[in-house]
Each structure stands twice: as structure tokens, then as C-alpha cells.
Amino acid sequence: MALADSKPNLSHLQVSELVKRLFGLTPSQIHPLPSYDDQNFHLVVSEDDEYVLKVMNTEDSQNPTLLELQTHAMTFLHERGLPAQTVLPATSGQVMSLEDIDCGFGRQKYLVRLLTYLPGTPIAKVPCSPQILYEAGKMAAKMDTVLQEMEHPQLHVLQREKFIWSLSNIPLLEPYLHLMDGDPVQQVVKSVIQQYKTCIQPKLSSFRKCINHGDFNDHNILVQPDDSATHKISGILDFGDMSSGYYVFELAITIMYMMIENPTPLDVGRDVLAGWESVIRLNEAERDALYLLVLCRFCQSLVVARHTVLQHPENKDYVMITTKTGIRHLCRLWELGKEVVERRWFQNAAHYPGNE
């Protein structure tokens, strides 16, 4: 996980000078955007000329091949009609620039990219109807099927065997469980990790492989109203957690995050699953694992958030977004048990038109 001094902390003056030097742009407005490990800015140059500046943390900046793959994936999706951001080159022609910047703890190197600004509102900020959840599940499945077609000579870099956010790596949470000492939810997290080792790890070979976006959450999906009083997905953001994985991982991640702000969280799985299965049907092993994988993602979010707040207390409000309701949802799912939750998700999802 990122170290305390790895997250950039550029001032607006530093951003303005950087953007002018690298991209020849003079923003009239600079607005900070939320980020877990990096620093993002919404740049307004004119009324019809807006961008997003991404300044990567120092650890990820040491892995330009991974960032180049993320950039490639975004372009690959965009060219195939999915609403992903694309990267705009600097005046030098480079799509990434490694910059030596002093953010208050000595000069360090940060990779900088300029991205297109996509219209829309994060799902987290709109009333989340079953239709939006269905579209989120459908888009997640379409995205993974398209990414699976992507070719690149460095795809092996996406294995990310020590990446704590990958659902392949749930046991990596164990060294951080002491951060939950005294919290009753700690025992639930320990039990989920043990069940993962027993019930998921031995069956990974039964899941279908793909490339995961890995963070398809309610702040990384933008929506806009369409002509029929419903919403369409207008943007897919933040490919920083992209890794090699399995289709069912993406589905579990999407369900978990769509539950966070939903007033009827137990019904979310039904709608997301119905959208997903309109594109890809789960096989038996994947269906059997889905409930536990959703619990695993809650555990990842809770444990990593505890660690990150210690490293970056100034970012507590953003980092702890999921934690505020995540503990409650995790405990509720755990108490209800696999059979009850699965019945609610799978039987109801099967009644959607086209899913019978």
C-alpha cells in the first residue's frame, strides 16, 4: 500500500505552471477532485474546453509500464464505443511526463497525464433506481468482454501478485487486521478471509479469466439523463486498479459499491446481476462464489481504509466514504447468510425480461 509521503500535494500555482509548461494551456479555473492515492484536478480553460489532470503517487510513478497499459485500455475501450476517458499528449508528443516536484517533503518524481473531461454525474449523487443498477451491471460486463480482446506486449504486468485490491489476494489483508483491534467487525473480517481460503482459492481455476477494471464504484461511473426519463452511463473513470482477474470479480466489486448509498442495499445484487447476465451468464462455480466475493470486497475496503487514514489523515473524509455504511452492510450480509442472500439476488434477477 502507498506510503504516507507518496501522495502528491501540488498547490494550484504548481498545477497552473505545470499545465502551461507541459500542455500549453492556461486554466481559468482549477478544482480539486477526490482521489485515494493520487491527486486529480478539473481544469477549466474555457466554457467548452475542460480537462482532468492526474498526478500519480510516487510509488505508481515508478511503474510507467502499468500506467501505459491503463492508458492503452482507456483508448481501446473508447475506440469501441464505451465512454472511457482518453489521454491527451503534451506539446512534446508524450502521453505521460515524469516530473520532479517538491510537494512539501522534498523533491520527488510524479507521473503526470492530461485526460478528457467527461460529462455526467457520479452514480453516488443521483437517486439510484433499479434501471441505473441494471445499466451498471450491463456496462461492467461489456467493459470486461471488450478488455479481454485487448492485445499488448506487456499484458503480463497486470498480474499484480502483491496488489492488495485484487480479489485474488484477500490473504494480504491479514497483516493489517490489528488495525481493527477492539472493533467487533474484526471477527467477521477474519471469518470471511478464512472462508475465502477454504471456498474460493481452491476454485479459482473454475472461474473465467479476464482483465478487471477493479474499481467500478459509484464515484467512478458517470450518468446522464436520456430522452426516456431514465439514465445512461456517460463515463467510466479511474483505471488505476486494473489487473488480471476473473469476470465474477468485476461483478462482485460492482454489487458491493452499488450497495453503499442505496436505501435498499439487499436488492442491489438482483438488479446489477440482471444487467450483467444480459451480457455474460455466470457459470455454476461463479454463482456459488459471488456472495462471498462481495463480502471479501467489503473487507478489503474496510481494512485498507483503516490503514490509509493513518497514512493520510487529511484525506479521511474521502477514504472513509465506504466505511460509514460498509460495516453495517457487511454485518447484515454475514448475519443473513449465503442461502438467503443468494435467493434474493438470483431468483429475482432471473425474472428480468431477457434473463428467463
mmCIF file with all atom_site columns, C-alpha atoms in Angstrom, residues 170 173-174 177 180 184-200 291-293 295-296 299 303 330 334-335:
data_model
loop_
_atom_site.group_PDB
_atom_site.id
_atom_site.type_symbol
_atom_site.label_atom_id
_atom_site.label_alt_id
_atom_site.label_comp_id
_atom_site.label_asym_id
_atom_site.label_entity_id
_atom_site.label_seq_id
_atom_site.pdbx_PDB_ins_code
_atom_site.Cartn_x
_atom_site.Cartn_y
_atom_site.Cartn_z
_atom_site.occupancy
_atom_site.B_iso_or_equiv
_atom_site.pdbx_formal_charge
_atom_site.auth_seq_id
_atom_site.auth_comp_id
_atom_site.auth_asym_id
_atom_site.auth_atom_id
_atom_site.pdbx_PDB_model_num
ATOM 1  C CA . ILE A 1 170 ? -7.523  -11.482 0.044  1.00 0.00 ? 170 ILE A CA 1
ATOM 2  C CA . LEU A 1 173 ? -5.266  -8.265  4.393  1.00 0.00 ? 173 LEU A CA 1
ATOM 3  C CA . GLU A 1 174 ? -4.177  -10.380 7.370  1.00 0.00 ? 174 GLU A CA 1
ATOM 4  C CA . LEU A 1 177 ? -6.123  -6.840  10.854 1.00 0.00 ? 177 LEU A CA 1
ATOM 5  C CA . MET A 1 180 ? -9.334  -3.326  13.789 1.00 0.00 ? 180 MET A CA 1
ATOM 6  C CA . PRO A 1 184 ? -16.491 -6.261  16.749 1.00 0.00 ? 184 PRO A CA 1
ATOM 7  C CA . VAL A 1 185 ? -16.388 -6.358  12.935 1.00 0.00 ? 185 VAL A CA 1
ATOM 8  C CA . GLN A 1 186 ? -12.815 -7.694  13.123 1.00 0.00 ? 186 GLN A CA 1
ATOM 9  C CA . GLN A 1 187 ? -14.095 -11.218 13.786 1.00 0.00 ? 187 GLN A CA 1
ATOM 10 C CA . VAL A 1 188 ? -16.388 -11.060 10.759 1.00 0.00 ? 188 VAL A CA 1
ATOM 11 C CA . VAL A 1 189 ? -13.465 -9.982  8.579  1.00 0.00 ? 189 VAL A CA 1
ATOM 12 C CA . LYS A 1 190 ? -11.298 -12.823 9.930  1.00 0.00 ? 190 LYS A CA 1
ATOM 13 C CA . SER A 1 191 ? -14.067 -15.324 9.219  1.00 0.00 ? 191 SER A CA 1
ATOM 14 C CA . VAL A 1 192 ? -14.562 -14.035 5.669  1.00 0.00 ? 192 VAL A CA 1
ATOM 15 C CA . ILE A 1 193 ? -10.835 -14.339 4.957  1.00 0.00 ? 193 ILE A CA 1
ATOM 16 C CA . GLN A 1 194 ? -10.832 -17.902 6.273  1.00 0.00 ? 194 GLN A CA 1
ATOM 17 C CA . GLN A 1 195 ? -13.823 -18.819 4.108  1.00 0.00 ? 195 GLN A CA 1
ATOM 18 C CA . TYR A 1 196 ? -12.059 -17.271 1.113  1.00 0.00 ? 196 TYR A CA 1
ATOM 19 C CA . LYS A 1 197 ? -9.082  -19.562 1.684  1.00 0.00 ? 197 LYS A CA 1
ATOM 20 C CA . THR A 1 198 ? -11.341 -22.585 2.035  1.00 0.00 ? 198 THR A CA 1
ATOM 21 C CA . CYS A 1 199 ? -14.044 -21.929 -0.556 1.00 0.00 ? 199 CYS A CA 1
ATOM 22 C CA . ILE A 1 200 ? -12.617 -19.537 -3.174 1.00 0.00 ? 200 ILE A CA 1
ATOM 23 C CA . TYR A 1 291 ? -21.877 -13.891 -2.221 1.00 0.00 ? 291 TYR A CA 1
ATOM 24 C CA . LEU A 1 292 ? -18.518 -14.492 -0.539 1.00 0.00 ? 292 LEU A CA 1
ATOM 25 C CA . LEU A 1 293 ? -16.647 -12.347 -3.062 1.00 0.00 ? 293 LEU A CA 1
ATOM 26 C CA . LEU A 1 295 ? -18.132 -9.861  1.399  1.00 0.00 ? 295 LEU A CA 1
ATOM 27 C CA . CYS A 1 296 ? -14.425 -10.000 0.532  1.00 0.00 ? 296 CYS A CA 1
ATOM 28 C CA . CYS A 1 299 ? -13.400 -6.465  3.894  1.00 0.00 ? 299 CYS A CA 1
ATOM 29 C CA . VAL A 1 303 ? -9.153  -2.795  6.202  1.00 0.00 ? 303 VAL A CA 1
ATOM 30 C CA . LEU A 1 330 ? -21.051 -6.434  5.711  1.00 0.00 ? 330 LEU A CA 1
ATOM 31 C CA . TRP A 1 334 ? -22.988 -12.079 7.091  1.00 0.00 ? 334 TRP A CA 1
ATOM 32 C CA . GLU A 1 335 ? -25.921 -12.452 9.503  1.00 0.00 ? 335 GLU A CA 1
#
